[in-house]
Coordinates of C-alpha atoms in Angstrom, one line a residue:
M1 CA 20.4 10.8 -25.8
K2 CA 17.8 13.2 -25.6
K3 CA 15.3 10.3 -26.1
L4 CA 16.8 8.2 -23.4
L5 CA 16.4 11.4 -21.3
V6 CA 12.8 11.7 -21.9
I7 CA 12.2 8.0 -20.8
L8 CA 14.2 8.4 -17.8
I9 CA 12.0 11.3 -16.7
I10 CA 8.9 9.7 -17.8
F11 CA 10.1 6.4 -15.4
L12 CA 10.9 8.2 -12.6
S13 CA 7.6 10.4 -12.7
R14 CA 5.4 7.4 -12.9
T15 CA 7.5 6.0 -10.2
A16 CA 7.2 8.8 -7.8
Y17 CA 3.5 9.0 -8.5
L18 CA 2.9 5.1 -7.8
N19 CA 4.8 5.6 -4.8
A20 CA 2.8 8.6 -3.6
Q21 CA -0.7 7.2 -4.1
Q22 CA -3.3 6.8 -1.3
T23 CA -0.4 7.1 1.5
H24 CA -2.0 7.1 5.0
A25 CA -0.1 7.4 8.3
A26 CA -1.0 5.4 11.3
S27 CA -3.7 6.9 13.6
K28 CA -3.1 8.1 17.0
G29 CA -5.1 7.6 20.0
Y30 CA -5.3 3.9 20.1
V31 CA -8.0 2.3 22.5
K32 CA -7.0 -1.1 23.4
P33 CA -9.6 -3.8 23.1
T34 CA -11.1 -5.1 26.2
D35 CA -12.6 -8.5 24.9
P36 CA -10.4 -11.4 26.3
L37 CA -10.6 -13.1 22.7
V38 CA -9.7 -10.4 20.6
Q39 CA -6.7 -9.7 22.9
Q40 CA -5.4 -13.4 22.5
K41 CA -6.2 -13.2 18.7
L42 CA -4.3 -9.9 18.5
A43 CA -1.2 -11.4 20.4
N44 CA -1.2 -14.5 18.2
W45 CA -1.3 -12.2 15.1
Q46 CA 1.4 -10.2 16.5
D47 CA 3.7 -13.3 16.4
L48 CA 3.3 -14.1 12.4
K49 CA 5.1 -11.0 11.1
F50 CA 4.6 -11.4 7.5
G51 CA 1.5 -11.6 5.8
L52 CA 0.1 -11.4 2.1
F53 CA -2.3 -8.5 0.8
M54 CA -4.0 -8.8 -2.5
H55 CA -6.0 -6.2 -4.5
W56 CA -7.9 -7.8 -7.4
G57 CA -10.8 -6.8 -9.5
T58 CA -12.2 -6.1 -13.1
Y59 CA -9.4 -3.3 -13.2
S60 CA -6.8 -5.7 -13.3
Q61 CA -7.8 -6.6 -17.0
W62 CA -6.9 -2.8 -17.9
G63 CA -3.7 -2.9 -15.6
V64 CA -4.8 0.6 -14.0
V65 CA -4.9 2.0 -10.2
E66 CA -7.6 -0.1 -8.4
S67 CA -10.8 1.6 -8.3
W68 CA -9.7 5.4 -8.2
S69 CA -9.8 6.2 -11.8
I70 CA -13.6 6.4 -11.6
C71 CA -13.3 8.9 -8.7
P72 CA -13.6 12.4 -9.8
E73 CA -10.5 13.9 -7.9
D74 CA -7.4 15.5 -9.5
E75 CA -4.9 13.4 -8.2
G76 CA -2.1 11.2 -10.0
W77 CA -3.5 8.1 -9.1
T78 CA -7.2 8.9 -10.2
Q79 CA -6.4 9.9 -14.0
R80 CA -8.3 8.3 -16.7
K81 CA -6.2 6.9 -19.4
G82 CA -7.0 5.0 -22.7
P83 CA -9.4 5.3 -25.4
Y84 CA -12.2 6.1 -22.7
G85 CA -10.6 9.0 -20.8
A86 CA -11.9 11.7 -23.2
S87 CA -15.2 12.1 -21.0
Y88 CA -16.0 10.8 -17.4
N89 CA -19.4 9.4 -18.1
T90 CA -17.9 7.5 -21.1
Y91 CA -14.7 6.2 -18.9
V92 CA -17.1 5.2 -16.0
N93 CA -19.4 3.1 -18.4
A94 CA -16.6 1.5 -20.1
Y95 CA -15.1 0.8 -16.4
Q96 CA -18.4 -0.7 -15.3
N97 CA -18.7 -2.6 -18.3
L98 CA -15.3 -4.5 -17.5
Q99 CA -17.6 -7.1 -15.5
T100 CA -19.0 -8.5 -18.9
T101 CA -15.4 -9.1 -19.9
F102 CA -13.9 -10.6 -16.3
N103 CA -13.1 -14.1 -16.8
P104 CA -9.8 -14.9 -14.9
V105 CA -9.5 -18.5 -16.0
N106 CA -5.7 -19.1 -14.6
F107 CA -7.3 -18.6 -11.4
N108 CA -5.4 -21.0 -8.9
P109 CA -5.6 -20.0 -5.3
E110 CA -3.5 -23.2 -4.2
K111 CA -0.5 -21.9 -6.5
W112 CA -0.7 -18.6 -4.4
V113 CA -0.9 -20.4 -1.1
A114 CA 2.0 -22.5 -2.1
A115 CA 4.5 -19.5 -2.8
A116 CA 3.2 -17.5 -0.1
K117 CA 4.0 -20.4 2.6
L118 CA 7.2 -21.0 1.0
A119 CA 8.1 -17.4 1.7
G120 CA 7.1 -17.5 5.2
M121 CA 3.9 -15.7 5.0
K122 CA 1.4 -16.6 7.9
Y123 CA -1.6 -14.4 7.0
V124 CA -3.6 -13.2 4.3
V125 CA -5.8 -10.3 3.7
F126 CA -8.2 -10.4 0.3
T127 CA -10.2 -7.7 -1.2
T128 CA -13.8 -8.9 -1.1
K129 CA -14.8 -5.4 -2.3
H130 CA -13.0 -2.4 -3.1
H131 CA -14.1 1.5 -3.4
D132 CA -15.5 0.9 -7.1
G133 CA -18.2 -1.9 -5.5
F134 CA -17.5 -4.7 -7.3
C135 CA -17.8 -7.7 -5.2
M136 CA -15.5 -10.6 -5.5
F137 CA -18.0 -12.6 -3.6
D138 CA -21.3 -14.2 -4.1
T139 CA -23.3 -11.2 -2.2
R140 CA -27.1 -11.4 -2.2
Q141 CA -27.3 -7.2 -1.9
T142 CA -26.2 -6.7 -5.8
D143 CA -25.4 -7.8 -9.3
Y144 CA -22.3 -6.2 -9.4
K145 CA -20.2 -9.3 -8.4
I146 CA -18.1 -11.9 -10.1
T147 CA -20.7 -14.3 -9.7
S148 CA -23.4 -12.6 -11.6
A149 CA -24.3 -14.1 -15.0
K150 CA -23.1 -10.8 -16.3
T151 CA -19.5 -11.9 -15.4
P152 CA -18.4 -14.7 -17.9
F153 CA -16.3 -16.3 -15.1
S154 CA -19.4 -17.0 -13.1
T155 CA -19.9 -20.2 -15.2
N156 CA -16.5 -21.4 -13.5
P157 CA -17.0 -23.8 -10.5
R158 CA -14.6 -21.6 -8.7
S159 CA -16.1 -18.5 -9.4
N160 CA -16.7 -17.4 -5.7
V161 CA -13.2 -16.5 -5.4
A162 CA -13.2 -14.9 -2.1
K163 CA -14.3 -18.2 -0.7
E164 CA -11.9 -20.3 -2.7
I165 CA -9.2 -18.2 -1.5
F166 CA -10.1 -18.1 2.0
G167 CA -10.5 -21.8 2.1
A168 CA -7.4 -22.7 0.2
F169 CA -5.2 -20.5 2.8
R170 CA -7.1 -21.5 5.8
K171 CA -5.9 -25.2 4.9
E172 CA -2.5 -24.3 5.3
N173 CA -3.3 -22.7 8.8
F174 CA -3.1 -18.9 7.4
L175 CA -5.0 -16.5 9.5
I176 CA -7.9 -15.1 7.2
G177 CA -8.4 -11.4 6.6
A178 CA -11.4 -10.1 4.6
Y179 CA -10.7 -6.6 3.1
F180 CA -13.9 -4.6 2.9
S181 CA -14.7 -1.1 1.6
K182 CA -16.6 0.7 3.3
P183 CA -17.6 3.5 0.6
D184 CA -19.0 1.9 -2.5
W185 CA -19.2 4.1 -5.7
H186 CA -21.3 1.5 -7.7
S187 CA -24.3 2.0 -4.7
E188 CA -27.1 4.1 -5.8
N189 CA -27.4 4.8 -2.0
Y190 CA -23.6 6.1 -1.8
W191 CA -23.2 7.7 -5.1
W192 CA -26.8 8.8 -5.7
P193 CA -27.4 9.2 -9.7
Y194 CA -29.4 12.2 -9.1
F195 CA -26.3 14.1 -8.2
P196 CA -22.8 13.8 -10.1
P197 CA -20.2 12.5 -7.9
K198 CA -17.9 15.2 -6.5
D199 CA -15.3 13.4 -4.9
R200 CA -14.4 10.0 -3.0
N201 CA -17.4 10.8 -0.4
V202 CA -20.9 10.4 -0.5
N203 CA -22.4 13.0 -2.9
Y204 CA -25.2 13.9 -1.0
D205 CA -25.9 15.0 2.7
P206 CA -27.0 12.0 4.8
A207 CA -28.6 14.4 7.3
K208 CA -30.7 15.9 4.7
Y209 CA -31.7 12.3 3.1
P210 CA -31.5 10.1 6.0
E211 CA -33.6 7.3 4.6
R212 CA -31.5 6.9 1.7
W213 CA -28.2 6.9 4.1
Q214 CA -30.2 4.2 6.1
K215 CA -30.5 1.8 3.0
F216 CA -26.6 2.2 2.4
K217 CA -25.9 1.4 6.2
D218 CA -28.2 -1.8 5.7
Y219 CA -26.4 -2.7 2.2
T220 CA -23.0 -2.3 4.0
Y221 CA -24.3 -4.4 7.4
N222 CA -25.8 -7.1 5.4
Q223 CA -23.0 -7.6 3.0
I224 CA -20.3 -7.8 6.2
Q225 CA -22.9 -10.0 7.7
E226 CA -22.3 -12.6 4.7
L227 CA -18.9 -12.6 4.9
M228 CA -18.8 -13.2 8.3
T229 CA -21.3 -16.1 7.9
D230 CA -20.8 -17.8 4.8
Y231 CA -17.0 -17.7 4.3
G232 CA -15.6 -19.9 7.2
K233 CA -13.5 -18.8 10.0
M234 CA -12.4 -15.1 9.8
D235 CA -9.9 -13.8 11.8
I236 CA -9.5 -10.3 10.6
L237 CA -12.2 -7.7 9.3
W238 CA -9.9 -5.3 7.3
L239 CA -12.4 -2.1 6.8
D240 CA -10.9 0.5 4.3
G241 CA -12.2 3.8 3.1
G242 CA -11.6 6.0 6.6
W243 CA -13.4 9.1 5.1
V244 CA -16.8 7.2 6.0
R245 CA -17.0 7.7 9.7
P246 CA -18.8 9.9 12.3
Q247 CA -18.0 13.5 11.8
T248 CA -15.6 14.8 14.4
P249 CA -13.2 17.7 14.6
S250 CA -10.3 15.4 13.8
N251 CA -11.9 14.4 10.4
G252 CA -9.2 14.8 7.5
A253 CA -6.7 13.4 9.4
N254 CA -4.2 10.8 7.9
G255 CA -5.2 12.3 4.3
Q256 CA -8.7 11.4 4.3
R257 CA -11.1 14.3 3.3
V258 CA -14.2 13.6 5.0
R259 CA -17.4 15.3 3.7
Y260 CA -20.6 15.0 5.8
N261 CA -21.2 13.0 9.0
Q262 CA -21.2 9.1 7.4
D263 CA -21.7 7.2 10.2
I264 CA -22.4 3.5 9.4
D265 CA -23.0 2.4 13.2
M266 CA -19.6 0.4 13.5
P267 CA -20.6 -0.7 17.2
K268 CA -23.5 -2.5 15.6
I269 CA -21.5 -3.9 12.7
A270 CA -18.7 -5.1 15.4
A271 CA -21.0 -6.8 17.4
M272 CA -22.7 -8.9 14.6
A273 CA -19.4 -9.7 13.3
R274 CA -17.8 -10.8 16.6
T275 CA -21.1 -12.6 17.3
K276 CA -20.4 -14.7 13.9
Q277 CA -16.6 -14.7 14.7
P278 CA -15.7 -14.6 18.2
G279 CA -12.3 -13.1 18.9
L280 CA -12.4 -11.1 15.4
I281 CA -9.7 -8.5 14.9
V282 CA -11.6 -5.3 13.5
V283 CA -9.4 -2.9 11.6
D284 CA -11.3 0.2 11.0
R285 CA -8.4 1.9 9.7
T286 CA -7.3 5.4 10.1
V287 CA -10.6 5.9 12.4
A288 CA -8.8 5.8 15.7
G289 CA -10.9 4.3 18.6
E290 CA -12.3 0.8 19.7
F291 CA -12.8 -0.5 16.3
E292 CA -9.2 0.1 15.2
N293 CA -7.6 -2.9 16.8
Y294 CA -4.3 -2.4 15.1
T295 CA -3.3 0.3 12.8
T296 CA -1.9 0.4 9.2
P297 CA 1.0 2.7 8.4
E298 CA 0.8 2.6 4.6
Q299 CA 3.9 2.4 2.3
Q300 CA 6.1 3.6 5.2
I301 CA 7.9 2.5 8.6
P302 CA 7.6 4.1 11.8
N303 CA 10.9 5.6 12.9
E304 CA 10.4 4.2 16.6
P305 CA 8.2 1.1 17.9
L306 CA 4.7 2.0 18.4
D307 CA 2.8 1.5 21.6
H308 CA 0.1 -0.7 20.3
P309 CA -0.1 -3.6 17.6
W310 CA 0.5 -2.3 13.8
E311 CA 1.6 -3.3 10.5
S312 CA 2.9 -1.6 7.5
C313 CA 1.0 -2.2 4.2
I314 CA 3.5 -2.0 1.5
T315 CA 3.4 -3.4 -1.9
M316 CA 5.9 -5.6 -3.7
G317 CA 5.8 -3.6 -6.9
N318 CA 5.0 0.3 -7.2
S319 CA 1.1 -0.2 -7.6
W320 CA -1.5 -1.9 -5.4
S321 CA -3.3 -3.3 -8.5
Y322 CA -1.6 -5.4 -11.5
V323 CA 0.0 -3.2 -13.8
P324 CA 2.0 -4.3 -16.7
N325 CA 5.7 -4.3 -16.5
D326 CA 5.5 -3.0 -12.8
H327 CA 8.7 -2.3 -11.1
Y328 CA 9.0 -4.9 -8.3
K329 CA 11.1 -4.5 -5.2
S330 CA 14.2 -7.0 -5.0
V331 CA 14.6 -9.7 -2.6
N332 CA 17.2 -7.4 -0.9
E333 CA 14.6 -4.6 -0.5
I334 CA 12.0 -6.8 0.9
V335 CA 13.9 -8.7 3.3
Q336 CA 15.4 -5.3 4.8
L337 CA 11.5 -3.8 4.9
L338 CA 10.7 -6.9 6.9
V339 CA 13.7 -6.5 9.3
K340 CA 13.2 -2.8 9.7
I341 CA 9.3 -3.3 10.4
V342 CA 10.0 -6.1 12.8
S343 CA 12.6 -4.4 14.8
R344 CA 9.9 -1.7 15.4
G345 CA 7.6 -4.4 16.6
G346 CA 5.3 -4.3 13.6
N347 CA 4.1 -7.0 11.0
L348 CA 4.7 -6.4 7.1
L349 CA 1.6 -7.0 5.0
M350 CA 3.1 -7.3 1.5
N351 CA 0.6 -6.7 -1.3
I352 CA 0.7 -8.7 -4.7
G353 CA -1.8 -8.0 -7.4
P354 CA -3.2 -10.7 -9.7
D355 CA -3.6 -9.8 -13.4
G356 CA -6.9 -9.9 -15.4
T357 CA -6.3 -13.8 -16.1
G358 CA -6.1 -14.5 -12.3
D359 CA -2.4 -15.1 -11.8
W360 CA 0.6 -13.1 -10.7
D361 CA 3.3 -11.5 -12.6
P362 CA 6.3 -14.2 -12.5
V363 CA 8.6 -11.8 -10.9
A364 CA 6.4 -12.0 -7.8
Y365 CA 6.8 -15.7 -7.7
E366 CA 10.7 -15.3 -8.0
R367 CA 10.8 -12.9 -5.5
L368 CA 8.6 -15.1 -3.0
T369 CA 11.1 -17.8 -3.6
G370 CA 14.3 -15.7 -2.8
I371 CA 12.8 -14.7 0.3
S372 CA 12.0 -18.5 1.1
K373 CA 15.5 -19.2 1.0
W374 CA 16.4 -16.0 3.6
M375 CA 13.7 -17.1 5.9
Q376 CA 15.0 -20.9 6.2
V377 CA 18.4 -19.7 7.5
N378 CA 16.7 -16.3 9.6
G379 CA 13.3 -16.8 10.2
E380 CA 13.8 -17.6 14.0
G381 CA 14.7 -14.0 14.7
I382 CA 11.7 -12.7 12.9
Y383 CA 8.8 -14.9 14.0
G384 CA 7.6 -14.4 17.7
S385 CA 10.0 -11.6 18.3
R386 CA 9.7 -8.4 19.9
A387 CA 11.1 -4.9 19.5
V388 CA 14.2 -4.3 21.8
A389 CA 16.4 -1.1 22.5
P390 CA 18.4 0.3 21.2
Y391 CA 16.2 -1.1 17.9
S392 CA 18.8 -0.4 15.3
T393 CA 22.4 1.1 15.3
G394 CA 23.8 2.0 11.5
N395 CA 22.7 -0.9 9.6
I396 CA 22.1 -3.4 12.3
Y397 CA 18.7 -4.1 13.3
Y398 CA 17.6 -6.0 16.6
T399 CA 15.0 -8.3 17.7
K400 CA 14.4 -10.2 20.6
A401 CA 12.7 -13.6 20.9
K402 CA 9.5 -13.3 23.2
D403 CA 10.2 -16.5 25.2
S404 CA 14.0 -16.6 26.1
N405 CA 16.9 -14.4 26.6
T406 CA 18.0 -14.3 22.9
I407 CA 18.4 -11.0 20.9
Y408 CA 19.1 -11.2 17.1
A409 CA 21.2 -8.6 15.1
F410 CA 20.6 -8.4 11.7
Q411 CA 23.3 -6.6 9.7
L412 CA 21.7 -5.7 6.5
S413 CA 23.7 -6.0 3.1
K414 CA 23.7 -3.6 0.3
E415 CA 24.3 -6.5 -2.0
D416 CA 22.7 -9.9 -2.3
A417 CA 25.7 -11.7 -1.2
V418 CA 27.1 -10.9 2.5
K419 CA 30.4 -9.5 2.9
L420 CA 31.7 -9.6 6.6
P421 CA 34.3 -7.3 8.3
G422 CA 37.1 -8.5 10.7
Q423 CA 34.9 -7.0 13.4
V424 CA 31.2 -6.5 14.0
D425 CA 29.9 -4.2 16.9
V426 CA 26.8 -4.5 18.3
V427 CA 24.8 -2.6 21.2
V428 CA 23.2 -5.0 24.0
N429 CA 21.6 -3.0 26.5
D430 CA 21.5 -4.0 30.0
I431 CA 23.0 -7.5 29.7
A432 CA 25.8 -8.7 32.1
T433 CA 26.9 -11.7 30.6
V434 CA 26.8 -13.3 27.0
K435 CA 26.6 -17.0 27.0
K436 CA 26.9 -17.5 23.2
V437 CA 27.0 -15.7 19.8
T438 CA 26.5 -17.5 16.7
L439 CA 26.1 -16.5 12.9
L440 CA 23.0 -18.2 11.5
G441 CA 23.7 -20.1 8.3
S442 CA 27.2 -20.9 9.8
K443 CA 28.7 -23.6 12.0
Q444 CA 32.0 -21.5 12.6
R445 CA 32.7 -20.7 16.1
L446 CA 32.9 -17.1 17.0
K447 CA 34.9 -15.2 19.5
W448 CA 33.5 -12.1 21.3
T449 CA 33.9 -9.2 23.7
L450 CA 31.5 -7.7 26.0
K451 CA 32.6 -4.0 27.3
G452 CA 29.4 -2.5 29.3
N453 CA 26.9 -2.5 26.3
D454 CA 29.2 -2.9 23.6
L455 CA 29.8 -6.5 22.1
A456 CA 32.4 -6.9 19.5
I457 CA 32.0 -10.0 17.6
N458 CA 35.2 -11.3 15.8
I459 CA 34.9 -12.8 12.3
P460 CA 37.0 -15.7 11.4
D461 CA 39.3 -15.2 8.2
A462 CA 37.3 -18.0 6.5
L463 CA 34.0 -16.3 6.9
Q464 CA 35.3 -13.2 5.7
K465 CA 36.6 -14.8 2.5
Q466 CA 33.8 -16.9 1.9
N467 CA 30.2 -17.5 3.0
T468 CA 27.0 -18.5 1.8
L469 CA 25.1 -15.6 3.3
T470 CA 22.2 -13.7 1.7
N471 CA 20.9 -10.2 2.6
T472 CA 22.0 -10.0 6.1
A473 CA 24.3 -11.3 8.8
T474 CA 22.0 -12.4 11.6
F475 CA 23.8 -13.0 14.8
K476 CA 22.1 -14.7 17.5
I477 CA 23.2 -13.5 21.0
E478 CA 22.0 -15.9 24.0
Y479 CA 22.5 -14.4 27.5

């Protein structure tokens, strides 16, 4: 009994740590873009609702947190585990040496595309470079990359995995997003070897060593220019590492511990990127202003709709990167996340981390297959929808079709199989007459009564006793 209790405590502690890691709230002070092409791209993106995020790098071989284990901060997600963890320098050397063993021979982006498309995902954001600086694309700025002769996978004809992933998803009409980390812990012009790194920030004062900082700015600019030039049509530039920013009184917000003025000249980067990719959405996340075209609350859902475009980035498992035996959310949990986010007017960007061999955990494919079955029935209430008051009442969440007088009421189910009561009560604000009410996935005719804002939907006995609905009962209300 004691052994079981200890195992349970360890599991709960690990789950709490994984769920807590690197959580950032949405920025405040949104600035609407003025470029009509960006406005149009944003509007198109808002209609898509469901996207795929992928964190993948050399760290996936160890099954550890992405990048953060080499950061000298005393946080739960930065802990160094295993045989190399006795000293910081020993660990970092072993971590960087992962480049020489990275050989994801099971890499098959078409397999990912098929699973994501089946589940109803419409856009993808892929980590071209995380904070550790290892590049998953064929950059000319460093040899710390998957296409380097030091990396075994470089001999594979598909070694430029970013290009392969973007191309495969683009063929299936996904919008394409390039994640790029602004900090680079491998660059000698960010973590200068002359000083030990102190935390996630640059380890020298850029104002004191402006020439070195200028080299880092050029390095960052050149890498982003490569991505915007050599990798086909790009829709989103998704920038992470919000502590790399100009120093302002608000520094330190959203969990970002900003040390020094780390201005990398975002106006210059954005102008170049949009010259190469007109209409590009730029997401300088957690840095409020003109280069954060939509905000990205992480591992959370706002309680109310926001007054600007946004997406919740949330992991399918507990970790952003691949972790063996990770706990993956159930289909029911994922569906409910999607419904809740869309009811608030946002998008869900769901992360799946490939492993060191270049594939997903089989559980991830199972989850996407389950989501696809739900989407085939209920997707019309998701795509192209908008938030509509009262947004939710109890376990019922609402969306409104963008181009018609139609409201969708999603009654969430605690179990995979839906059990319907004799009557479902929904709220429809400021609607004088309801023309038709249907239950998605059922051909049974429904009767209803409208009194003020209260719509009472009667459920036939046959549907109460037996139905084929999963995860939600979704009522389509036309008025």
